[in-house]
Coordinates of C-alpha atoms (C1' of nucleotides) in Angstrom, one line a residue:
Chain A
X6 CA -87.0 -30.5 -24.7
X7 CA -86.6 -34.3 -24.5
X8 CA -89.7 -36.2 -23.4
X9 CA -87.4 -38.3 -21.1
X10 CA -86.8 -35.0 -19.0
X11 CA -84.1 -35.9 -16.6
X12 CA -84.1 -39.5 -16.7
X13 CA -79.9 -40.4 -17.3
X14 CA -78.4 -41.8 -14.1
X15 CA -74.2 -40.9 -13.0
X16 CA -73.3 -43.4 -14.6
X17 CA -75.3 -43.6 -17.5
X18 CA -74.1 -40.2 -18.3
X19 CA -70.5 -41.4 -17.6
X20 CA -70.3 -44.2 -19.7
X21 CA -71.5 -41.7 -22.6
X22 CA -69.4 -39.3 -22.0
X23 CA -66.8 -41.9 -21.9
X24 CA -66.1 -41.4 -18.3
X25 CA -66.2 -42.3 -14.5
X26 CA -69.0 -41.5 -12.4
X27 CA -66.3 -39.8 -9.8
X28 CA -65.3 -37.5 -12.6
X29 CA -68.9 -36.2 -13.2
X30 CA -69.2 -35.8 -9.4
X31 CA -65.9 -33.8 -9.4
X32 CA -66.8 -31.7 -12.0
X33 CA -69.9 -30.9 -10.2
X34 CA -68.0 -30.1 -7.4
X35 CA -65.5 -27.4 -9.0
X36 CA -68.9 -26.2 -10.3
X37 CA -68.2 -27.5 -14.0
X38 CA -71.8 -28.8 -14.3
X39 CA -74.9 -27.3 -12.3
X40 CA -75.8 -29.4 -9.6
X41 CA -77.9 -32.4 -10.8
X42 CA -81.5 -33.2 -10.1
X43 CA -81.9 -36.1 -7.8
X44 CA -84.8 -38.7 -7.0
X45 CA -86.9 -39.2 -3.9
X46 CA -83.8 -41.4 -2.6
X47 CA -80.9 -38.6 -3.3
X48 CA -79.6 -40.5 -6.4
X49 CA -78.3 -37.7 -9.3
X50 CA -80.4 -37.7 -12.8
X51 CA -79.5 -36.0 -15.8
X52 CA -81.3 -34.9 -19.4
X53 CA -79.1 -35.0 -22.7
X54 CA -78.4 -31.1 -21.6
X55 CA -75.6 -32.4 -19.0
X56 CA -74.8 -35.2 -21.8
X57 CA -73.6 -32.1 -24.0
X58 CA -72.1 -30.4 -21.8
X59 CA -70.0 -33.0 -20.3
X60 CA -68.9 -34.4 -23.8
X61 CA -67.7 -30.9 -24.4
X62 CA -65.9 -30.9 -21.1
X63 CA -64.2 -34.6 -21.8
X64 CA -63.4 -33.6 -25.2
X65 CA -61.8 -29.7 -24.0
X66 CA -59.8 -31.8 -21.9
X67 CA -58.8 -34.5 -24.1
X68 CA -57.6 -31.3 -26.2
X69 CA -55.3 -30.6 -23.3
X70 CA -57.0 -27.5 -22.1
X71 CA -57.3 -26.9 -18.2
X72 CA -60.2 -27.1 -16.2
X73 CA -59.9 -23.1 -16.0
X74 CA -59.6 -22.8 -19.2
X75 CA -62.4 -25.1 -20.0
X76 CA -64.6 -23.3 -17.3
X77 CA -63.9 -20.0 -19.4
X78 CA -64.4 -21.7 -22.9
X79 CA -68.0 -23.2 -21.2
X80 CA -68.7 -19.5 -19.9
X81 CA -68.2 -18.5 -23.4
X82 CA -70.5 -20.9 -25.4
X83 CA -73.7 -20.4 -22.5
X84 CA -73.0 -16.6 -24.7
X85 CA -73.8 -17.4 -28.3
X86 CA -74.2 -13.6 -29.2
X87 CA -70.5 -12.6 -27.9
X88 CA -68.0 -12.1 -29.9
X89 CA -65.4 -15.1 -30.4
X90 CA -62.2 -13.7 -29.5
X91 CA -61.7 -14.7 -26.2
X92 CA -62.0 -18.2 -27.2
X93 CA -60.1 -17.8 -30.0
X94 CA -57.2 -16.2 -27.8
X95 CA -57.4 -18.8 -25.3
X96 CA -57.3 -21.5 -28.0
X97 CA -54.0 -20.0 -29.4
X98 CA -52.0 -19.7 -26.2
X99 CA -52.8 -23.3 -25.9
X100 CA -51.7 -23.9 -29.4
X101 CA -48.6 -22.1 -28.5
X102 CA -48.1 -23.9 -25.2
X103 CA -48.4 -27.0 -27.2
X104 CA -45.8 -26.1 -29.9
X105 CA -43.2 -25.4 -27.1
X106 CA -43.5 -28.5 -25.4
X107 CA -43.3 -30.4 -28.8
X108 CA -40.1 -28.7 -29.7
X109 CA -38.5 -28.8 -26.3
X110 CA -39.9 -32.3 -26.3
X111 CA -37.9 -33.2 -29.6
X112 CA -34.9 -32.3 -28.3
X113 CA -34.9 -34.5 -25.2
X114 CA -35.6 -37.5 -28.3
X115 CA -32.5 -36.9 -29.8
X116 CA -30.5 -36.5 -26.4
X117 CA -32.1 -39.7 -25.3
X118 CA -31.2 -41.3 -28.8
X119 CA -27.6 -40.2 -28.3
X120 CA -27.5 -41.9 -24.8
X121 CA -28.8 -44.4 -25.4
X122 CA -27.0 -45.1 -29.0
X123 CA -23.8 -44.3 -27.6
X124 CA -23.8 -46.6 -24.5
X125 CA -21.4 -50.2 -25.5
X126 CA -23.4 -52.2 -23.0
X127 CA -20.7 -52.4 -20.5
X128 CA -19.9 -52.2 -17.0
X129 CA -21.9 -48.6 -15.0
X130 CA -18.9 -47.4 -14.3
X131 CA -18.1 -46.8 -18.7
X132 CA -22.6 -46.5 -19.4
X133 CA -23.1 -43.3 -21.5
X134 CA -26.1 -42.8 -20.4
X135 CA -24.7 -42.6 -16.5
X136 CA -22.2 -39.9 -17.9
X137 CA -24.3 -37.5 -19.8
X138 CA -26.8 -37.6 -17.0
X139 CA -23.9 -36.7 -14.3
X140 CA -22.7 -34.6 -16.9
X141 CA -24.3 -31.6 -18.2
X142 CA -21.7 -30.9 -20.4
X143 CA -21.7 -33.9 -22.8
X144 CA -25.5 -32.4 -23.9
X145 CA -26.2 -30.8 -27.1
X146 CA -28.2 -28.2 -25.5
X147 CA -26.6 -25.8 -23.4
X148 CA -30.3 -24.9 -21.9
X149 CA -32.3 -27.1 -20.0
X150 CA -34.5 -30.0 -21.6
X151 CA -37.7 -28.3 -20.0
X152 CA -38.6 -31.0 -17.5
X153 CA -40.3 -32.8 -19.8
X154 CA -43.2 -34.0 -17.3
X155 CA -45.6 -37.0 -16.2
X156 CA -43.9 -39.5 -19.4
X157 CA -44.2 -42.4 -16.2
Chain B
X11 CA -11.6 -36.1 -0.1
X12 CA -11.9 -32.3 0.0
X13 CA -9.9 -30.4 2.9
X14 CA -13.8 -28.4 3.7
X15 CA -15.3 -31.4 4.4
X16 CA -19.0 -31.1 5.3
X17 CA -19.5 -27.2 5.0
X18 CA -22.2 -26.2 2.5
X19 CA -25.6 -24.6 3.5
X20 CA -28.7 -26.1 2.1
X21 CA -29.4 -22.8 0.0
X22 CA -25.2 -22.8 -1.3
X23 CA -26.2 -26.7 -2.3
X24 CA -29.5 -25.8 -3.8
X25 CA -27.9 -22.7 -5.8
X26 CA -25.2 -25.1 -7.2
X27 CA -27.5 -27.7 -8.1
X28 CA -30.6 -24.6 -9.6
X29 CA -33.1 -25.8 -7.6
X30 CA -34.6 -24.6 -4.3
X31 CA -34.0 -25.9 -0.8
X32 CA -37.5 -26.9 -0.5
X33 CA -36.6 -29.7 -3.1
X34 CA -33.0 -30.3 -1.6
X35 CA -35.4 -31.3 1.7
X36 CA -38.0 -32.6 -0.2
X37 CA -35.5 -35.2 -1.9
X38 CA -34.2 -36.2 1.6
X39 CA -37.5 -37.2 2.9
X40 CA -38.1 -38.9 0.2
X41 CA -34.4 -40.8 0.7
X42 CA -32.9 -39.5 -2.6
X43 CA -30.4 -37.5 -0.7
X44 CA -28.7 -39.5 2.4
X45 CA -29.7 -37.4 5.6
X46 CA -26.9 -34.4 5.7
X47 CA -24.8 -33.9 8.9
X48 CA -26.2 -30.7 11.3
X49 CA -24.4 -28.3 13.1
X50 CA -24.3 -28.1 16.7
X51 CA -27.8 -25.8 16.1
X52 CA -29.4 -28.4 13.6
X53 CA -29.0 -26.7 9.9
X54 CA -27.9 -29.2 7.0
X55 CA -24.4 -29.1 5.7
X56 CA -22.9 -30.8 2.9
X57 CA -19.8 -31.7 1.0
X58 CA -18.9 -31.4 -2.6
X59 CA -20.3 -35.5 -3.4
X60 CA -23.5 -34.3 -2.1
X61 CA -23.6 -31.3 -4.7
X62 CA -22.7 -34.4 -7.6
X63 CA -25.6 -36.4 -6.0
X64 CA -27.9 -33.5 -6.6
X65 CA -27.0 -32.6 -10.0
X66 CA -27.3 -35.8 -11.4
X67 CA -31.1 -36.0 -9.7
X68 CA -32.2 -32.3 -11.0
X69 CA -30.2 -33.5 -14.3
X70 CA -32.0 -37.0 -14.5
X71 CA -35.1 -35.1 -13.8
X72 CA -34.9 -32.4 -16.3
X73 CA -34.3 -35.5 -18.9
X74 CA -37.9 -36.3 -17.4
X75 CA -37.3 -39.5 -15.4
X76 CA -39.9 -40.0 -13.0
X77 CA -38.7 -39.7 -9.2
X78 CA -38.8 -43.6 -8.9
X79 CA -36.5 -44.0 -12.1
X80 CA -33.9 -41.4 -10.9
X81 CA -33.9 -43.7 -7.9
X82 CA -32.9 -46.8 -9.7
X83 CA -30.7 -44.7 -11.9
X84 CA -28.9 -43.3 -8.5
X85 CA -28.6 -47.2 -7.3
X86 CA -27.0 -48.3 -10.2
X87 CA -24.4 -45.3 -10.3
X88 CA -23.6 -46.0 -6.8
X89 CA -22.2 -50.3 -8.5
X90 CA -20.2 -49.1 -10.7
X91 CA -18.9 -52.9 -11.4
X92 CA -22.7 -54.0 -12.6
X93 CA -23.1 -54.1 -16.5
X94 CA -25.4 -51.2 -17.1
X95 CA -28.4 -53.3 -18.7
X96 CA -30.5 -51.6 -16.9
X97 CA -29.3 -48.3 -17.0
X98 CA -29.7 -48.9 -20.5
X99 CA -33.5 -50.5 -20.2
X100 CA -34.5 -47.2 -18.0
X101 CA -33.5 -44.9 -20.3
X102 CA -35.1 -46.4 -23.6
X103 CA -38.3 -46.8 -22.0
X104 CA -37.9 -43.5 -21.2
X105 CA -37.3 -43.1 -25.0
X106 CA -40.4 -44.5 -26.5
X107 CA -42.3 -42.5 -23.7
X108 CA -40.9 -39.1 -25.4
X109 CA -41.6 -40.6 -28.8
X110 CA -45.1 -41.4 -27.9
X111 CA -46.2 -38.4 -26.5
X112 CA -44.4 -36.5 -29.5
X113 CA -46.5 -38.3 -32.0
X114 CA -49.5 -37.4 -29.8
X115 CA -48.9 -33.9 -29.0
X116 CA -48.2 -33.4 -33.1
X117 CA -51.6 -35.0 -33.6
X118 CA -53.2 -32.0 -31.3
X119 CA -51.0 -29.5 -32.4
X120 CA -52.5 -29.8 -36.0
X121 CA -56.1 -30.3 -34.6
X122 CA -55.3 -26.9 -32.8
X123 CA -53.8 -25.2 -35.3
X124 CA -57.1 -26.5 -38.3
X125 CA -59.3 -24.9 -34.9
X126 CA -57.8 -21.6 -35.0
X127 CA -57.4 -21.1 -38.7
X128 CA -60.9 -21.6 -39.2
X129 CA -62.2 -19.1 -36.8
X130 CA -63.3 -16.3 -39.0
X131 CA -63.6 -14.2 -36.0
X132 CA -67.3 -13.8 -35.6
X133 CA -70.0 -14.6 -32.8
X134 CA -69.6 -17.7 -30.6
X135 CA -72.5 -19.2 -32.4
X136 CA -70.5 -20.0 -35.2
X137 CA -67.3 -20.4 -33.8
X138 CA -65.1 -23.2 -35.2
X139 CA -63.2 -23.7 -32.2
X140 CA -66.4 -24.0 -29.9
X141 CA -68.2 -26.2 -32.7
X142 CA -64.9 -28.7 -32.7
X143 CA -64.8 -29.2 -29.0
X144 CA -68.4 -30.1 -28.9
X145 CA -68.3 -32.0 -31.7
X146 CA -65.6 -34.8 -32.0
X147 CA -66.8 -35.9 -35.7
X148 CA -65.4 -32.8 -36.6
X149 CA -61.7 -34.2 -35.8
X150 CA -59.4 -35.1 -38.0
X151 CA -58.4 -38.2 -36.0
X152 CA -61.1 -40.8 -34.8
X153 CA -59.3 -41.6 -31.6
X154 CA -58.7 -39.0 -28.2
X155 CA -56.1 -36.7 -28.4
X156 CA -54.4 -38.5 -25.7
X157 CA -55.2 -35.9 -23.1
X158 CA -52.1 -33.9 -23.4
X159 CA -51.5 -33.3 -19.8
X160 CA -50.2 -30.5 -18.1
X161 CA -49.2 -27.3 -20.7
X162 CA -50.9 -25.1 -18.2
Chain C
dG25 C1' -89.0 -60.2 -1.3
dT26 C1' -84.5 -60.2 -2.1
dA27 C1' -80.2 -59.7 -4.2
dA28 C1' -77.3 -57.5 -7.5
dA29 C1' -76.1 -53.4 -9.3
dC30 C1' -76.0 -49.1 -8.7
dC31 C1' -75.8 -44.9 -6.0
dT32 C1' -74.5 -41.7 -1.8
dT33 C1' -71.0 -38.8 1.1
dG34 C1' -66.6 -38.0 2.9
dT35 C1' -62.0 -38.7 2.9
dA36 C1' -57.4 -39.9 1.4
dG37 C1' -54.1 -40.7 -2.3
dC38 C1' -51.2 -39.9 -6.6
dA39 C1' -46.6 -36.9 -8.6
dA40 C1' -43.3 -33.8 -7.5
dC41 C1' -42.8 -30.3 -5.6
dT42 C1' -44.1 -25.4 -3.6
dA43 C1' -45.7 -22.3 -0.1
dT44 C1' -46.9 -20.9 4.3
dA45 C1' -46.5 -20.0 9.4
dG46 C1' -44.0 -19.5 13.4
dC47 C1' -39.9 -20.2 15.2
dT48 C1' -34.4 -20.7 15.7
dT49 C1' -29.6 -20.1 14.1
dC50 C1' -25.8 -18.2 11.8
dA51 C1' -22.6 -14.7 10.0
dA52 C1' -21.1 -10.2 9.8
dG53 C1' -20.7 -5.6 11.2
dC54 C1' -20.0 -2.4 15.0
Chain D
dG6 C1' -20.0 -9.0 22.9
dC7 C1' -24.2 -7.6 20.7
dT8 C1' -27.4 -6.8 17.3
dT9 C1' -29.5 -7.5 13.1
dG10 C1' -31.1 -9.6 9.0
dA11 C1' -30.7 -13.4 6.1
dA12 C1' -31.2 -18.0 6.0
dG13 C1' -32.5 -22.2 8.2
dC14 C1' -35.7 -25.3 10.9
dT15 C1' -40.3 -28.4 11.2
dA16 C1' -44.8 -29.4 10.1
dT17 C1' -48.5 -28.9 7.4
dA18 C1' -51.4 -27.6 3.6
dG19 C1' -51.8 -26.5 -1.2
dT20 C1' -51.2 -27.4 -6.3
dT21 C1' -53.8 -30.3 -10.7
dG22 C1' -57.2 -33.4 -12.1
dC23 C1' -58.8 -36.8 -11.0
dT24 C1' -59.1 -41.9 -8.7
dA25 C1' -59.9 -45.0 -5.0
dC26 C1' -61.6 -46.4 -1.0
dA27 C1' -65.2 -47.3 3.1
dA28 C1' -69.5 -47.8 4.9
dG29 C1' -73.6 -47.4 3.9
dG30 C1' -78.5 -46.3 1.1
dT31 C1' -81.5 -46.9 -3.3
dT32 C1' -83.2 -49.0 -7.4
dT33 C1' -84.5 -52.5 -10.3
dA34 C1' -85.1 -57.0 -12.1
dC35 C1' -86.7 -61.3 -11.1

DNA sequence: GTAAACCTTGTAGCAACTATAGCTTCAAGC
DNA sequence: GCTTGAAGCTATAGTTGCTACAAGGTTTAC
């Protein structure tokens, strides 16, 4: 037990968790982190409990894992004394996930190289790039790229 | 100019195109598909430019440009006497976006794959793949994983 | 005592669809 | 011509994981 007690304001406890305070209060709302303490005046205060926890939260994340997956892993290590393979198991379908996005991933880069390589810099009507996306044919793969999401 | 003129269902175009007629809708709402003629009781049909309009969409898509990009990319295709610059600058921003998030998402797959190979399969105490989350010292790289988004 | 900085709730927005509900229309068989 | 079942219609809400308001209330430092 810290001396302080709960003493860490929103966004004291973002900033060292490296986030936003609308993040913490999210999170509170899915029911990631246990409703806060508040003052006399309603305002949310926190001890370095909630800092752990939410650092472990922004870093699962930052792994890529989903909040449902996160929620499990944080269900998992409130459980010191259960075995580990659940968490090991979720960590290696991410893995997984992970390595099939990176490969389906790579082969988009080369398609993109070839468009982009291959196009003279003329008119539309001639672009490479133009063709092979009207064109499935003029691909490499036969399959699908994958839909390679959110790249903006 | 096809003798069938305008007589494709929504579900016929969205079977030609492998997607679903949600998204054929969807897409007109949004003004990537012109608004298709109805029949005297007020379905959609199409003709067979409509089906090449959609293809290159779901294609462009599947290459991972964003909605917004496929809608320059559509523009362009439709001035086919413009030099493609553009065409061109769309698609290798699009490039280095692949490129980046493949460096990234190799970065986590070898953080994930040190996390898994270290669990020796015990209690959750002494898990390695609980103790790296909560512990980012215990990364190989100093900076954030880059929040791989979305592998479920 | 007051002003700046911070906090509160509730709601709407982002991307790119997907799904549902409750209804209407179409095409084919009899 | 009639019936039936598949497919279509609109409008709206849900998905994921936040982020961004608006319109106020609280805390804190001076």
């Amino acid at each position: 037990m810290s001396m302080m007690g709960q003493s860490i304001s929103i966004g004291e406890l973002a900033r060292r968790a490296d986030c936003k305070p609308e993040t913490v209060r999210y999170y509170e709302r899915i029911g990631l982190l246990r409703d806060a303490t508040r003052t006399g005046g309603g305002q949310r205060r926190y001890g370095d409990d909630a800092v752990r926890r939410l650092t472990f939260i922004r870093h699962a994340r930052d792994f890529g894992f989903s909040v449902e997956s996160v929620r499990e892993l944080l269900a998992m290590s409130d459980q010191p004394d259960m075995p580990c393979q659940e968490v090991d198991a979720i960590a290696t379908h991410h893995l997984k996930k992970v390595e099939s996005r990176l490969q389906r991933l790579s082969i988009l880069r080369e398609e993109l190289q070839r468009m982009v390589t291959q196009c003279a810099g003329g008119k539309v009507e001639s672009c490479r790039i133009i063709e092979v996306i009207s064109d499935h044919q003029l691909c490499i793969t036969e399959k699908s790229h994958g839909g390679a999401h959110d790249l903006g």
